[in-house]
Coordinates of C-alpha atoms in Angstrom, one line a residue:
M17 CA -231.7 -192.3 91.0
A18 CA -233.5 -189.0 91.4
K19 CA -234.9 -187.5 88.2
Y20 CA -234.7 -183.7 88.0
N21 CA -236.0 -181.4 85.3
L22 CA -232.5 -180.2 84.5
N23 CA -233.5 -179.3 81.0
K24 CA -235.8 -176.6 82.4
I25 CA -233.0 -175.3 84.6
V26 CA -230.6 -175.2 81.6
E27 CA -233.1 -173.4 79.4
D28 CA -233.7 -170.7 82.1
A29 CA -230.0 -170.2 82.5
Q30 CA -229.6 -169.9 78.7
K31 CA -232.2 -167.1 78.6
L32 CA -229.9 -165.1 81.0
Y33 CA -227.1 -165.4 78.5
S34 CA -229.1 -164.9 75.3
K35 CA -227.2 -161.7 74.5
T36 CA -223.8 -163.2 75.3
P37 CA -223.1 -166.0 72.7
S38 CA -219.7 -166.8 74.2
K39 CA -221.3 -167.7 77.5
L40 CA -224.4 -169.2 76.1
N41 CA -222.5 -171.7 74.1
N42 CA -220.8 -173.0 77.2
I43 CA -224.1 -174.1 78.9
G44 CA -226.0 -177.3 78.2
L45 CA -226.7 -180.8 79.3
G46 CA -224.3 -183.7 79.3
S47 CA -225.8 -184.9 76.0
K48 CA -224.1 -181.8 74.5
L49 CA -220.7 -183.4 74.8
R50 CA -219.4 -184.7 71.5
G51 CA -216.2 -185.5 69.7
M52 CA -214.5 -183.0 67.4
E53 CA -215.6 -182.6 63.8
D54 CA -213.7 -181.3 60.8
S55 CA -215.3 -177.8 61.2
D56 CA -213.6 -177.6 64.7
F57 CA -210.1 -177.6 63.0
L58 CA -207.9 -175.6 60.8
I59 CA -207.2 -178.5 58.4
M60 CA -203.5 -179.2 58.0
P61 CA -201.8 -181.0 55.1
E62 CA -201.7 -184.8 54.7
W63 CA -198.3 -185.1 56.4
W64 CA -199.7 -183.6 59.6
Q65 CA -202.9 -185.7 59.5
K66 CA -201.2 -189.0 59.0
G67 CA -198.3 -188.2 61.4
T68 CA -200.3 -186.7 64.3
N69 CA -203.6 -188.6 63.8
T70 CA -205.5 -185.3 64.0
K71 CA -207.1 -183.2 61.4
G72 CA -205.1 -180.2 62.1
L73 CA -205.0 -177.3 64.6
P74 CA -208.2 -177.1 66.7
F75 CA -210.0 -173.8 67.2
G76 CA -210.3 -172.8 70.8
K77 CA -207.2 -174.8 71.8
I78 CA -203.4 -174.5 71.9
V79 CA -201.0 -176.8 70.0
M80 CA -197.3 -176.6 70.9
I81 CA -194.3 -177.6 68.8
A82 CA -191.1 -177.5 71.0
G83 CA -187.6 -178.4 70.2
D84 CA -184.0 -177.6 69.1
S85 CA -183.0 -175.1 66.5
D86 CA -183.4 -176.3 62.9
S87 CA -185.9 -179.0 63.8
G88 CA -188.8 -177.8 61.7
K89 CA -190.7 -175.6 64.1
T90 CA -190.9 -172.5 62.0
S91 CA -191.4 -174.5 58.8
C92 CA -194.5 -176.0 60.5
A93 CA -195.7 -172.6 61.5
I94 CA -195.4 -171.3 57.9
A95 CA -197.2 -174.4 56.7
A96 CA -200.0 -173.6 59.1
M97 CA -200.2 -170.0 57.9
K98 CA -200.5 -171.3 54.3
A99 CA -203.3 -173.7 55.3
A100 CA -205.1 -170.9 57.1
Q101 CA -205.0 -168.6 54.1
E102 CA -206.4 -171.4 51.9
Q103 CA -209.3 -171.8 54.3
E104 CA -210.0 -168.1 54.7
V105 CA -208.7 -168.0 58.3
A106 CA -206.9 -164.8 59.3
V107 CA -203.3 -165.1 60.6
L108 CA -201.7 -163.2 63.5
Y109 CA -197.9 -164.0 63.6
V110 CA -195.8 -163.1 66.6
E111 CA -192.1 -163.4 65.6
T112 CA -189.7 -163.0 68.4
E113 CA -186.4 -164.2 66.9
G114 CA -186.0 -161.8 64.0
K115 CA -185.0 -164.6 61.6
T116 CA -188.1 -165.2 59.5
T117 CA -188.2 -163.1 56.3
T118 CA -190.8 -162.1 53.8
Q119 CA -189.1 -164.4 51.3
D120 CA -189.5 -167.3 53.7
L121 CA -193.3 -166.8 53.6
K122 CA -193.5 -166.2 49.9
S123 CA -191.4 -169.3 49.1
W124 CA -194.0 -171.5 50.8
G125 CA -196.9 -169.7 49.0
V126 CA -198.0 -167.5 51.9
D127 CA -199.4 -164.0 51.1
D128 CA -197.3 -161.8 53.3
T129 CA -199.8 -158.9 52.8
Q130 CA -202.4 -161.0 54.6
I131 CA -200.4 -161.6 57.8
M132 CA -200.8 -159.5 60.8
L133 CA -197.3 -159.2 62.2
V134 CA -195.8 -158.6 65.7
Q135 CA -192.0 -158.6 65.6
E136 CA -190.8 -158.2 69.2
S137 CA -188.5 -160.0 71.6
I138 CA -189.6 -158.3 74.8
A139 CA -192.4 -160.5 76.3
E140 CA -194.6 -157.6 77.7
R141 CA -194.5 -155.8 74.4
A142 CA -195.1 -158.9 72.3
F143 CA -198.2 -159.9 74.3
E144 CA -199.5 -156.4 74.4
A145 CA -199.2 -155.9 70.6
M146 CA -200.6 -159.4 70.0
F147 CA -203.7 -158.7 72.1
T148 CA -204.2 -155.3 70.4
L149 CA -204.2 -156.8 66.9
W150 CA -206.4 -159.6 68.2
D151 CA -209.0 -157.2 69.6
E152 CA -209.0 -155.0 66.5
F153 CA -209.5 -158.0 64.2
F154 CA -212.6 -159.2 66.1
K155 CA -214.0 -155.6 66.2
A156 CA -213.8 -155.6 62.4
Y157 CA -214.8 -159.2 61.9
P158 CA -216.9 -160.4 64.9
K159 CA -217.5 -163.8 63.2
G160 CA -214.1 -164.1 61.7
R161 CA -211.7 -167.1 62.3
L162 CA -208.2 -166.5 63.5
L163 CA -205.0 -168.5 63.8
V164 CA -202.4 -167.1 66.2
V165 CA -198.8 -168.2 65.8
F166 CA -196.3 -167.4 68.5
D167 CA -192.8 -168.1 67.4
S168 CA -191.3 -168.5 69.9
L169 CA -192.2 -168.4 73.6
G170 CA -188.8 -169.7 74.8
N171 CA -187.0 -166.9 73.0
V172 CA -188.6 -163.8 74.7
V173 CA -187.0 -161.9 77.5
S174 CA -188.9 -159.8 80.1
M175 CA -188.6 -156.0 80.2
R176 CA -187.8 -156.4 83.9
D177 CA -185.0 -158.7 83.1
S178 CA -183.6 -156.3 80.5
E179 CA -183.5 -153.5 83.1
I180 CA -182.4 -155.4 86.3
D181 CA -179.2 -154.6 88.2
L182 CA -177.0 -157.6 87.5
T183 CA -175.4 -157.3 90.9
T184 CA -178.8 -158.1 92.6
A185 CA -180.2 -160.4 89.9
N186 CA -179.7 -163.5 91.9
Q187 CA -181.7 -162.1 94.8
K188 CA -184.9 -161.5 92.8
P189 CA -187.2 -164.0 90.9
G190 CA -187.0 -163.8 87.1
G191 CA -189.5 -161.7 85.2
K192 CA -189.8 -163.7 82.0
G193 CA -191.6 -166.7 83.6
Q194 CA -194.1 -164.4 85.4
I195 CA -194.9 -162.5 82.2
N196 CA -195.3 -165.7 80.2
R197 CA -197.7 -167.1 82.7
L198 CA -199.8 -163.9 82.8
G199 CA -199.7 -163.7 79.0
L200 CA -200.8 -167.3 78.7
N201 CA -203.6 -166.9 81.2
K202 CA -205.0 -164.0 79.2
L203 CA -204.4 -165.8 75.9
V204 CA -206.4 -168.8 77.2
A205 CA -209.3 -166.5 78.3
K206 CA -209.4 -164.7 75.0
R207 CA -208.9 -167.9 73.0
D208 CA -212.1 -169.4 74.6
E209 CA -214.1 -166.1 74.0
N210 CA -213.2 -165.9 70.3
D211 CA -212.6 -169.6 69.5
V212 CA -209.1 -168.9 68.2
A213 CA -206.6 -171.6 67.0
V214 CA -203.2 -171.1 68.6
L215 CA -199.9 -172.6 67.5
M216 CA -197.2 -172.1 70.1
I217 CA -193.6 -172.6 69.0
N218 CA -191.2 -173.2 71.8
Y219 CA -187.7 -174.5 72.8
T220 CA -186.6 -177.5 74.8
Y221 CA -183.7 -177.9 77.2
D222 CA -182.0 -181.0 78.5
N223 CA -183.0 -182.3 81.9
I224 CA -179.9 -182.3 84.1
G225 CA -179.3 -185.8 85.6
S226 CA -182.3 -187.4 84.0
P227 CA -183.4 -188.4 80.5
G228 CA -185.7 -186.4 78.2
K229 CA -186.2 -182.8 77.7
T230 CA -188.3 -180.0 79.3
N231 CA -190.3 -177.5 77.3
A232 CA -189.4 -173.9 78.0
G233 CA -192.0 -171.4 79.3
G234 CA -192.9 -173.1 82.6
K235 CA -195.7 -175.6 83.5
A236 CA -198.5 -173.3 82.4
V237 CA -197.8 -173.8 78.6
N238 CA -197.6 -177.6 79.1
F239 CA -200.9 -177.5 81.0
F240 CA -202.8 -175.4 78.5
S241 CA -201.6 -177.2 75.3
C242 CA -203.9 -179.9 74.1
L243 CA -201.3 -181.3 71.6
T244 CA -197.5 -181.1 72.1
Y245 CA -194.6 -182.5 70.1
Q246 CA -190.9 -182.3 70.9
T247 CA -188.8 -182.0 67.9
S248 CA -185.1 -182.7 67.1
R249 CA -183.0 -182.7 64.0
K250 CA -181.7 -186.2 63.0
A251 CA -179.6 -185.2 60.0
W252 CA -179.2 -182.7 57.2
L253 CA -180.6 -183.6 53.8
E254 CA -178.1 -183.1 51.0
K255 CA -177.7 -183.6 47.3
T256 CA -174.6 -183.8 45.1
V257 CA -174.2 -181.0 42.5
K258 CA -171.0 -181.0 40.4
N259 CA -169.4 -183.4 42.8
Q260 CA -170.1 -181.2 45.8
K261 CA -172.7 -181.9 48.5
I262 CA -175.2 -179.2 49.0
R263 CA -177.5 -178.9 52.0
I264 CA -181.1 -178.8 50.9
G265 CA -183.1 -179.4 54.1
A266 CA -183.3 -181.4 57.3
K267 CA -184.6 -184.8 58.5
V268 CA -186.3 -184.2 61.8
Q269 CA -188.1 -186.3 64.4
W270 CA -191.2 -185.3 66.3
R271 CA -191.9 -187.2 69.5
L272 CA -195.4 -187.1 71.0
F273 CA -195.4 -185.4 74.3
K274 CA -199.1 -185.0 74.9
N275 CA -202.4 -185.5 73.0
H276 CA -205.6 -184.5 74.7
I277 CA -207.5 -184.2 71.4
D278 CA -207.9 -188.0 71.2
K279 CA -206.6 -189.7 74.4
S280 CA -207.9 -193.1 73.2
N281 CA -206.0 -193.0 69.9
P282 CA -203.3 -190.5 70.3
G283 CA -201.3 -191.6 67.2
P284 CA -197.7 -192.6 66.6
K285 CA -195.1 -191.9 69.3
N286 CA -192.6 -190.7 66.8
I287 CA -192.8 -189.3 63.3
E288 CA -190.0 -188.4 60.9
L289 CA -190.3 -185.5 58.5
D290 CA -188.2 -184.4 55.6
I291 CA -188.2 -180.6 55.3
T292 CA -186.9 -178.8 52.2
A293 CA -187.7 -175.7 50.2
E294 CA -190.4 -177.7 48.5
G295 CA -192.3 -178.3 51.8
I296 CA -192.7 -181.0 54.4
K297 CA -193.0 -184.7 53.7
L298 CA -193.8 -187.5 56.1
A299 CA -190.8 -189.8 55.9
G300 CA -191.7 -192.4 58.6
I301 CA -193.9 -193.4 61.5
E302 CA -192.9 -195.3 64.6

């Protein structure tokens, strides 16, 4: 096998990028390849680590939680925000459904004054505002660490869809899918540049005529996500107070859809979680 002085070539290339760290860090020899370490993650609580067989949310990558309503998606998002604040990671929260309240954050121990918020259901506006806050954060804190939570991708509508003439709607392609794809492409580029952790909350819908569910948002979000779980509610959690049953939470199941963080040991196929006002607990592993 031919032996080239590739180290010299790499060193010369690195000199060209000496003033551009984001590009410089992407150049090296094959010996640079390594597994992920704790510092590469926003560390999540024990229930996440045992259930997913990962340390948490990796910086520079996208994790997606997709599923039905009341299946623990937003609870997971708030738990991630709490973990971020405990580790001095800034949080940018894009909330598209208008259902999360300040009290929801406070009840889980999240400091709402330390959350950058975008509350918008129009896709174009949501992405534009998100990227504006993103850029302003890194202008102020070039070496800062950031968690972006998008809750949820499947709920947004396109500005084009909101203005379209319904009599001709079936003659033109939908705008939401195009905007989501463009927004995701830009998100991935900026994610790599700034090494941002992204938690994408999404919806699923039933496959007509075949088993399983499809994640909303198109193929791009599936492709770009390194870790994906599909969630569903199995039962409500209840307790009896004065001979009356009161709902206190939900028992949900997360099914592993994709794990490219550790392909050789992706973790359990299914995990069960009990979600209440007190937090999230791992109830079972399959």
